[in-house]
XYZ file of C-alpha atoms in Angstrom:
641
model
C -19.492 88.020 52.554
C -23.058 89.071 53.299
C -21.998 90.703 55.972
C -19.278 92.215 54.933
C -20.839 94.337 52.093
C -23.043 96.971 54.313
C -19.571 97.833 56.176
C -17.633 97.780 53.055
C -19.870 99.927 50.913
C -20.346 102.456 54.051
C -16.584 102.869 54.139
C -15.917 103.169 51.149
C -18.713 105.671 50.357
C -16.461 107.665 52.826
C -13.688 108.026 50.836
C -15.798 108.163 47.888
C -17.294 111.773 49.805
C -13.487 112.870 49.685
C -12.807 112.278 46.039
C -16.310 114.460 44.881
C -15.156 117.074 46.965
C -12.115 117.362 45.038
C -14.392 118.028 41.985
C -15.566 121.132 43.745
C -12.811 122.911 45.627
C -11.371 120.323 47.520
C -13.832 120.371 49.279
C -12.100 124.186 51.155
C -15.438 126.189 51.268
C -17.830 125.520 54.286
C -20.480 124.619 51.502
C -17.873 122.262 49.956
C -17.622 119.729 53.411
C -20.268 120.265 55.268
C -22.624 117.765 53.375
C -19.810 115.511 53.490
C -19.889 116.106 57.286
C -23.380 115.799 57.621
C -23.356 111.967 55.180
C -20.504 111.298 58.402
C -22.857 112.334 61.281
C -25.418 109.994 60.466
C -23.156 107.016 59.997
C -22.164 107.589 63.341
C -25.456 107.737 64.384
C -26.819 105.168 63.565
C -23.737 102.585 64.148
C -23.285 103.827 67.505
C -26.929 103.317 67.989
C -26.878 100.095 66.618
C -24.247 99.099 68.611
C -21.768 98.628 66.361
C -18.945 100.872 68.271
C -19.106 98.108 70.291
C -16.831 95.589 67.834
C -13.894 98.611 67.875
C -11.119 95.956 68.481
C -7.898 96.691 70.581
C -6.571 99.308 72.451
C -4.190 101.116 69.875
C -7.108 102.023 68.486
C -8.824 103.399 71.084
C -6.318 105.011 72.021
C -5.624 106.420 68.463
C -9.220 107.522 68.850
C -9.173 109.178 71.898
C -6.076 111.736 71.214
C -8.470 112.478 68.216
C -11.080 113.001 70.281
C -8.828 115.331 72.435
C -7.631 116.926 69.751
C -10.729 118.336 68.210
C -11.892 119.328 72.172
C -8.577 121.161 72.328
C -9.229 122.658 68.921
C -13.015 123.671 69.643
C -11.438 125.482 72.887
C -9.237 127.603 71.361
C -12.311 129.370 70.590
C -11.890 130.652 74.198
C -8.198 132.373 73.543
C -8.423 132.809 69.787
C -8.817 136.757 68.458
C -10.870 135.857 65.393
C -13.890 133.485 67.323
C -15.767 132.943 64.026
C -13.033 131.659 62.264
C -11.226 129.447 65.000
C -15.132 127.958 65.349
C -15.006 127.044 61.963
C -11.246 125.456 61.681
C -12.584 122.909 65.066
C -16.612 122.214 62.703
C -13.585 121.010 60.100
C -11.084 119.387 62.179
C -14.194 117.418 63.436
C -15.462 116.592 60.256
C -11.873 114.424 60.186
C -12.819 112.746 64.028
C -16.235 111.001 61.779
C -14.844 110.269 59.338
C -11.550 108.609 61.533
C -14.377 106.564 63.284
C -16.655 105.904 61.199
C -13.378 104.797 59.588
C -12.844 102.486 63.150
C -16.346 101.458 64.032
C -16.818 100.075 59.719
C -13.463 97.679 59.567
C -14.523 96.193 63.014
C -17.490 95.272 61.631
C -15.210 93.512 58.609
C -15.173 96.219 55.286
C -13.081 94.941 53.719
C -10.218 96.973 53.083
C -8.663 96.264 49.744
C -12.575 97.163 48.057
C -12.493 100.425 50.145
C -8.397 101.000 48.582
C -10.261 100.800 44.798
C -12.153 103.279 46.103
C -9.786 105.969 47.077
C -7.461 104.939 43.814
C -10.550 104.803 41.288
C -12.087 107.880 42.849
C -9.592 110.443 41.826
C -8.751 108.903 38.702
C -12.758 109.255 37.230
C -11.881 113.090 38.858
C -8.855 112.695 36.496
C -10.383 111.643 33.859
C -13.180 113.716 33.344
C -10.701 117.009 34.265
C -8.495 115.673 30.589
C -11.950 115.357 28.676
C -12.665 119.144 29.965
C -9.240 120.510 29.797
C -9.038 121.747 26.551
C -12.687 123.215 26.107
C -11.752 125.373 29.261
C -7.467 125.639 29.888
C -8.705 129.770 31.003
C -10.300 128.442 33.625
C -8.332 124.747 34.977
C -4.935 126.126 34.589
C -3.698 129.428 36.114
C 0.211 130.580 35.888
C 1.250 127.661 33.116
C 0.074 125.453 36.087
C -2.769 122.909 36.155
C -5.469 123.496 39.576
C -7.617 122.283 37.862
C -11.159 120.579 39.728
C -9.048 122.072 43.417
C -8.294 125.236 42.170
C -4.681 125.255 43.411
C -1.843 123.296 42.284
C -0.336 121.613 44.828
C -3.874 120.794 46.456
C -4.189 119.166 42.656
C -1.263 117.092 42.710
C -1.759 116.357 46.441
C -5.453 115.021 45.040
C -4.426 113.163 42.217
C -1.370 111.328 44.703
C -1.864 110.878 48.095
C -3.935 107.809 47.035
C -1.217 106.697 44.283
C 1.178 104.173 46.483
C -1.934 102.225 47.368
C -2.594 101.668 43.861
C 0.779 100.595 43.366
C -0.011 97.764 45.524
C -3.774 97.197 44.338
C -1.932 96.637 40.933
C -0.271 94.483 42.298
C -1.891 91.596 44.456
C -2.964 88.160 43.062
C -5.414 89.447 45.535
C -7.700 91.812 43.467
C -9.452 91.307 40.388
C -7.563 91.425 37.074
C -9.974 94.214 35.858
C -9.345 95.866 38.379
C -5.385 95.735 38.545
C -5.740 96.576 34.748
C -7.999 99.711 35.762
C -5.800 100.705 38.978
C -2.971 100.841 37.244
C -3.912 102.708 34.118
C -5.922 105.160 36.330
C -2.051 105.728 38.711
C -0.688 106.535 34.782
C -3.146 109.332 34.071
C -2.974 110.343 37.899
C 1.012 111.421 37.866
C 0.705 112.610 33.882
C -1.904 115.093 35.530
C 0.315 115.594 38.429
C 2.662 116.876 36.166
C 0.866 119.666 34.433
C 0.683 121.657 38.040
C 4.532 121.632 38.031
C 4.010 120.870 41.255
C 7.605 120.477 43.286
C 6.471 119.449 46.476
C 4.535 116.632 45.461
C 8.352 115.931 43.087
C 9.627 115.187 47.206
C 7.021 113.892 48.805
C 6.686 111.286 45.885
C 10.419 110.300 46.360
C 9.796 110.732 50.285
C 7.586 108.576 50.526
C 9.408 106.069 47.759
C 11.536 105.164 50.317
C 9.469 104.676 52.292
C 7.271 101.726 50.359
C 9.633 99.820 48.991
C 12.070 99.410 52.627
C 8.469 98.166 53.877
C 5.471 96.672 51.999
C 7.634 93.508 51.299
C 6.634 93.469 47.775
C 10.105 95.440 46.745
C 9.098 92.874 43.245
C 6.175 92.960 42.048
C 6.278 97.274 43.720
C 8.620 97.641 41.018
C 6.791 95.944 37.604
C 3.156 97.654 38.845
C 5.846 100.858 38.218
C 7.452 100.347 35.201
C 4.086 101.306 32.653
C 3.987 104.591 35.601
C 7.656 105.860 34.446
C 8.120 104.825 31.239
C 4.908 107.111 30.398
C 6.212 109.736 32.115
C 9.221 109.139 30.348
C 7.972 109.420 27.702
C 5.218 112.611 27.568
C 7.321 114.226 30.117
C 8.075 117.285 28.119
C 5.820 117.596 26.003
C 3.429 118.411 29.192
C 6.212 120.204 30.928
C 6.928 122.284 27.340
C 2.494 123.931 28.517
C 4.141 125.569 31.443
C 7.505 126.630 29.742
C 5.202 128.330 27.068
C 2.353 129.689 29.273
C 5.406 131.401 31.337
C 6.781 132.857 28.547
C 3.125 134.702 28.078
C 2.326 131.960 25.045
C -0.907 130.636 23.975
C -0.625 126.735 25.586
C -4.028 125.363 23.451
C -1.378 124.132 20.550
C 1.184 122.127 23.149
C -2.623 120.676 25.479
C -3.342 120.018 22.048
C -1.132 117.465 21.249
C -0.076 116.551 24.226
C -3.560 115.365 25.751
C -4.340 112.891 23.266
C -0.489 110.626 24.568
C -2.432 111.103 27.952
C -4.974 109.009 27.342
C -2.516 106.684 25.063
C -0.346 105.864 27.892
C -3.076 105.147 29.777
C -4.847 102.846 28.378
C -1.727 101.590 26.946
C -1.019 100.941 30.539
C -4.381 99.694 31.967
C -4.175 96.931 29.248
C -0.599 96.466 30.651
C -2.033 95.547 33.948
C -5.426 93.418 32.807
C -1.996 91.676 31.522
C -0.267 91.058 33.744
C -2.942 89.842 35.901
C -3.890 87.255 33.550
C -0.941 85.702 33.793
C -0.354 86.312 37.030
C -3.841 84.530 38.068
C -2.338 81.313 35.789
C 1.853 81.038 36.562
C 3.111 81.497 39.833
C 7.117 81.527 40.164
C 9.240 79.317 42.660
C 9.664 81.711 45.897
C 13.382 81.748 45.153
C 12.989 83.724 42.078
C 11.157 86.087 43.342
C 13.778 86.541 46.585
C 16.529 87.148 43.655
C 15.148 89.025 41.724
C 13.552 90.985 44.462
C 17.284 91.787 46.046
C 18.003 92.505 42.612
C 16.053 94.999 43.137
C 17.519 96.218 46.037
C 20.341 96.480 44.620
C 19.817 97.793 41.488
C 18.212 100.647 43.612
C 20.602 101.230 45.584
C 22.840 101.541 42.692
C 21.459 103.840 40.943
C 20.908 105.844 43.843
C 24.510 106.335 45.294
C 25.437 106.377 40.788
C 22.889 109.282 40.762
C 24.759 111.023 43.966
C 28.567 110.371 41.904
C 26.577 112.538 38.562
C 25.247 114.980 41.165
C 27.965 115.967 42.673
C 30.103 115.214 39.607
C 28.204 117.702 38.124
C 27.300 120.659 40.860
C 29.221 120.121 43.492
C 30.105 119.632 46.856
C 26.265 117.936 48.298
C 27.039 119.923 51.120
C 27.319 123.495 49.514
C 24.475 122.411 46.733
C 22.226 121.709 49.751
C 23.082 125.351 51.004
C 22.758 127.141 48.041
C 18.867 125.598 47.815
C 18.335 126.506 50.904
C 19.524 130.392 50.609
C 17.287 129.897 46.843
C 14.424 128.344 48.937
C 15.022 131.411 51.571
C 14.930 133.913 48.855
C 13.034 133.031 46.871
C 15.017 132.999 43.710
C 13.665 131.600 40.635
C 16.541 130.121 38.680
C 16.124 126.979 37.127
C 12.568 128.078 36.600
C 12.912 129.490 32.742
C 13.509 125.051 32.033
C 11.281 123.640 34.320
C 9.671 124.240 37.634
C 10.999 121.939 38.686
C 14.743 123.207 38.877
C 13.488 125.986 40.694
C 14.534 126.787 44.823
C 11.670 129.345 45.735
C 10.531 129.013 48.523
C 7.122 130.987 47.557
C 7.429 132.972 50.200
C 7.536 130.165 52.846
C 10.275 131.259 54.731
C 8.709 134.172 55.470
C 5.152 132.470 55.937
C 7.219 129.720 58.886
C 9.139 132.176 60.277
C 6.098 133.945 61.541
C 3.871 130.168 62.958
C 7.083 130.165 64.344
C 6.926 133.334 66.029
C 3.630 132.606 67.418
C 4.497 129.052 68.947
C 7.371 130.904 70.823
C 4.771 133.848 71.974
C 1.999 131.575 73.517
C 4.193 128.665 73.220
C 1.145 126.245 75.279
C -2.657 127.234 73.730
C -1.152 128.861 70.034
C -2.621 131.548 68.900
C -6.237 129.788 68.061
C -7.048 127.927 65.483
C -7.293 129.333 62.262
C -6.171 132.687 63.336
C -2.439 133.068 62.006
C -3.670 135.468 59.332
C -3.587 138.338 61.504
C -0.308 137.865 63.372
C 1.423 137.188 59.490
C 0.648 140.425 58.678
C 1.308 141.918 61.630
C 5.290 140.053 62.721
C 5.891 139.279 58.524
C 9.553 141.544 57.154
C 9.319 140.914 54.517
C 5.661 140.816 51.222
C 5.024 136.824 50.770
C 1.526 137.547 49.251
C -2.374 137.135 50.938
C -2.693 134.174 52.842
C -4.339 132.862 55.799
C -2.051 129.617 56.764
C 1.495 129.172 57.819
C 2.241 127.033 54.756
C 3.553 123.518 56.771
C 0.742 121.563 59.199
C 3.000 121.191 61.589
C 4.412 124.224 62.098
C 0.420 124.430 61.898
C -0.634 122.873 64.833
C 2.001 124.731 66.875
C 1.744 128.089 66.298
C -2.530 127.716 66.250
C -2.369 124.685 69.019
C 0.495 125.172 70.694
C 2.329 122.587 72.527
C -0.789 120.174 73.667
C -2.994 120.638 70.375
C 1.408 118.983 69.024
C 0.875 116.527 71.655
C -1.982 114.908 71.082
C -2.189 115.160 67.578
C 1.518 113.946 66.410
C 0.771 111.194 69.735
C -2.574 110.793 67.154
C -0.361 109.555 63.981
C 2.430 107.867 66.293
C 0.233 105.092 67.891
C -2.257 104.930 64.720
C 1.259 104.571 61.939
C 3.730 102.658 65.095
C 0.837 100.398 65.403
C 0.176 99.319 61.615
C 4.348 99.347 61.234
C 4.361 96.943 64.645
C 1.941 94.343 63.042
C 3.525 94.596 60.202
C 7.015 93.244 60.961
C 5.155 91.285 63.538
C 2.798 89.147 62.473
C 0.725 89.759 58.757
C 1.377 87.216 56.375
C 2.918 89.316 52.365
C -0.200 89.630 51.368
C -0.914 92.234 54.643
C 2.648 93.641 54.744
C 2.103 94.670 51.053
C -0.649 96.668 52.302
C 1.220 97.723 54.743
C 3.822 99.699 53.517
C 0.637 100.975 50.860
C -0.614 102.950 54.088
C 2.327 103.495 54.932
C 3.575 105.444 52.430
C 0.538 107.561 51.271
C 0.362 109.011 54.816
C 3.902 109.675 54.887
C 2.974 110.786 50.986
C 0.486 112.902 52.558
C 2.172 114.912 55.870
C 5.524 115.222 53.531
C 3.373 117.283 50.929
C 1.370 118.785 54.582
C 4.163 119.786 55.772
C 4.691 122.381 52.858
C 1.175 123.037 52.116
C -2.028 124.226 53.805
C -3.394 120.115 53.238
C -6.293 120.161 56.278
C -7.771 122.871 54.359
C -8.812 120.650 51.967
C -10.707 117.751 52.572
C -10.137 115.745 49.234
C -6.744 115.380 49.763
C -6.647 115.104 54.070
C -9.940 112.742 54.380
C -7.784 109.393 52.813
C -4.909 109.856 54.511
C -7.876 110.159 57.803
C -9.289 106.794 56.704
C -5.453 105.288 55.782
C -4.691 105.952 59.733
C -7.602 103.985 60.881
C -6.899 101.061 58.440
C -2.405 101.072 59.896
C -4.735 100.722 63.348
C -6.946 98.303 63.126
C -6.731 94.664 63.726
C -5.799 92.631 60.322
C -8.170 89.033 60.244
C -9.411 88.388 63.469
C -7.610 88.848 65.914
C -9.084 88.072 69.755
C -11.342 91.070 70.625
C -10.080 92.989 73.441
C -12.102 93.588 76.200
C -11.847 97.674 77.060
C -14.887 99.035 80.045
C -16.535 101.593 76.675
C -18.624 98.737 76.047
C -21.921 98.825 75.618
C -24.450 101.345 76.563
C -21.484 103.816 77.729
C -19.820 103.154 73.848
C -23.404 103.394 72.250
C -23.841 107.147 74.303
C -20.776 108.405 73.643
C -21.092 108.218 70.058
C -24.056 109.243 69.757
C -23.468 111.921 72.345
C -19.626 112.892 68.967
C -22.499 112.623 66.462
C -25.299 115.618 68.022
C -22.421 117.592 69.343
C -21.071 117.934 65.543
C -24.130 118.332 63.943
C -24.557 121.254 66.846
C -21.825 122.523 65.000
C -22.113 121.411 62.143
C -25.881 122.582 61.494
C -25.538 126.350 62.160
C -22.053 127.233 59.786
C -24.022 125.578 57.172
C -26.982 127.640 57.564
C -25.037 130.790 57.580
C -22.847 130.310 53.809
C -25.427 128.858 52.456
C -27.264 132.150 52.904
C -24.440 133.791 52.330
C -24.119 132.387 49.402
C -27.674 133.529 48.619
C -27.088 137.076 48.705
C -24.136 137.617 47.057
C -26.468 135.900 44.058
C -29.200 137.963 44.918
C -31.008 139.721 42.746
C -31.580 142.521 44.179
C -29.373 144.868 47.268
C -32.030 145.148 49.421
C -32.717 140.803 49.057
C -28.622 140.760 50.170
C -28.815 142.137 52.696
C -32.016 140.032 54.216
C -29.268 137.483 53.304
C -26.518 138.613 55.244
C -28.872 139.284 57.926
C -29.861 136.060 58.463
C -26.688 134.489 58.542
C -25.624 136.380 60.388
C -28.491 135.020 63.441
C -26.591 131.771 62.734
C -23.574 132.626 62.750
C -22.472 135.649 65.201
C -18.555 134.688 64.781
C -18.117 135.678 61.616
C -16.657 138.077 60.122
C -16.866 137.626 56.689
C -20.859 138.783 57.334
C -19.994 142.247 58.918
C -17.512 142.891 56.159
C -20.289 141.142 52.979
C -23.478 143.313 54.855
C -20.803 146.481 54.767
C -20.639 145.601 50.837
C -24.381 145.798 50.477
C -24.577 149.108 52.915
C -22.779 151.012 50.575
C -25.002 149.988 47.168
C -27.891 150.632 48.733
C -26.139 153.755 50.233
C -27.333 152.744 53.649
C -24.002 154.892 55.627
C -24.615 154.622 59.462
C -25.622 150.483 58.053
C -21.937 150.547 56.168
C -19.862 151.961 59.869
C -22.157 149.752 62.145
C -20.811 146.917 60.348
C -16.869 147.740 59.550
C -16.719 149.162 63.125
C -18.803 145.309 64.362
C -16.444 143.549 61.781
C -13.193 145.052 63.940
C -14.872 143.341 67.023
C -15.092 140.013 65.385
C -11.813 139.759 63.934
C -9.282 143.370 66.098
C -6.325 141.538 64.993
C -6.371 141.706 61.456
C -5.638 144.936 60.359
C -8.796 144.590 57.052
C -11.227 146.060 58.808
C -9.564 149.027 59.743
C -8.421 149.084 55.992
C -12.298 148.897 55.113
C -12.871 151.979 57.512
C -10.769 153.842 56.697
C -10.775 153.612 52.744
C -14.911 154.629 53.658
C -13.887 157.942 55.250
C -11.319 157.964 53.018
C -14.466 158.520 50.475
C -16.885 160.462 52.051
C -13.913 163.541 52.612
C -14.040 162.965 56.584
C -10.019 162.933 56.096
C -9.462 162.307 60.567
C -11.373 159.501 61.239
C -9.296 158.057 58.094
C -6.206 158.431 59.041
C -7.257 157.254 62.267
C -7.909 153.881 60.668
C -5.558 153.784 58.527
C -2.911 154.447 61.283
C -4.486 151.764 62.958
C -4.446 149.352 59.866
C -0.902 150.550 59.506
C 0.028 149.486 62.593
C -1.349 145.487 61.882
C 0.866 145.399 58.590
C 3.598 147.311 58.667
C 4.554 146.327 55.474
C 1.806 147.562 53.472
C 3.399 150.018 51.106
C 0.007 150.865 50.076
C -1.111 151.312 53.440
C 1.657 154.035 53.894
C 0.312 155.753 50.898
C -2.500 155.919 51.677
C -2.235 157.334 55.502
C 0.913 159.752 54.559
C -1.615 161.028 52.239
C -4.379 161.631 54.954
C -1.314 163.304 56.841
C -0.343 165.430 53.742
C -4.028 166.128 53.851
C -3.681 167.772 57.205
C -0.535 169.635 56.414
C -1.830 171.728 53.374
C -5.097 172.403 54.819
C -3.568 174.335 58.247
C -1.480 175.900 55.582
C -4.382 176.652 53.881
């Protein structure tokens, strides 16, 4: 047991790092995820030098690791053909974060880290953040609520929902496992209830679809149908009791009302229902330890549950057909609503609206990127510029295509997609193969929970940009490592990478990661300092330091131009904007900024030139069209005069 303690604590710290990032914008900004990356760099370097990498077992795990390494290498290679190399470097660095998490997880599991305790950490971490969010919600409604929905500590309502729900099926497995301490079972089921209650406040339709899709996977694969249903009962009952109160917060807010009074009545119910669920879980666990139901009874009840669920789905489908008509026609109607952003039904609940919130346009552009660059892609995190140039209708300001599969295809091409989806297939396929071939009932339940949790992450990520939110994606990466790693004490597969080659490989990857991450971290630190500096002169000093460490980042000259404008250093303004154009030539924004500058200075000819360049890269921008037309009219009026 002592030998397992160190790897268990180390791997638990990896998933807890993700929870900590969930309390800081999900780790979206560079300074939010880089500290976690440095912890993982140190961890991978230490276990590699100590020779722990030699413990890696199983060809499947090594194959998955090789595919992920190749995907990261391809992501870095995309810097060479990306128009915005600074964004590509940043995206490659974040992908390296996930590789480090996967590598560390594989090694630590091979060192016999307790899977169950790691899963407990991954379940309770978000629940603790949810509890603190709930405590702060009433006093910080303006900061945690936006547009009628909860944006929470992640700062984005769909992201907040995913952060809370990615470990949901792991929690259900733990709550029903006789191998877990009764107190922990109670805490886990209480935490799951708390997280689902807060998730309702996010009004995330993607979360609703993903949770129902992953539910089918959990009950088909886990083999713990009866225990799963018993664990789900308090969560579902709590939602039934409190859903309307939580949903009314959105209805009132979207209608221009003040949700404070509704929150004041809904929040105590969340606490009471979560505490009740925890007590339910504890009581069940205590009874479960003292009484073992006959196997025949378990099988019979499990069969009844399966039949009941099947009949419920069939009956629900029949009711839906009776109420809404032909399902094919209904699906077509919802698809049209999705494409046209029809918000019908949103007045009663956002969950009833089929609006795509502009996603159809985003996906169209991503597919056009893939068609134009099928082999290489446009480069990591280089979607933004092509979106503004290729979109056929307005869909707001975006940086990602809001779909992980399309993001991979558009930005990394067929090669990157083959490596990435091959990695996912090996991890999930290996876990399922073992589940049906050799695992004990406890192992099957665990494999089902992990598969369902990964499925939730993938389903929801297929309509979102969660690759850029480590608090959501990092736990899923650890779950993939748990799926692909051998259970128990299988025969060690001898591979040619054992010994010093494996040590040097791991240490080399860690060193490379540090070399990539240090400039990003230092530059981001100085850029942040520039925004909080007491004087513009001091801010300019910080910006220049940031630029020295990361000369590819187009945001740095943008910040420099802003400060130079404040100082009245006109030459520096022009140089900064022109540098931003060189670093990000396909994006319309720096051309527009330079056009605005020349317009304010009275240089209409230069302003018109840059407005036209910006309009060429963003032809649907009505404000740009107005500015460019205004310059033409001014010139015509001046000539006539």
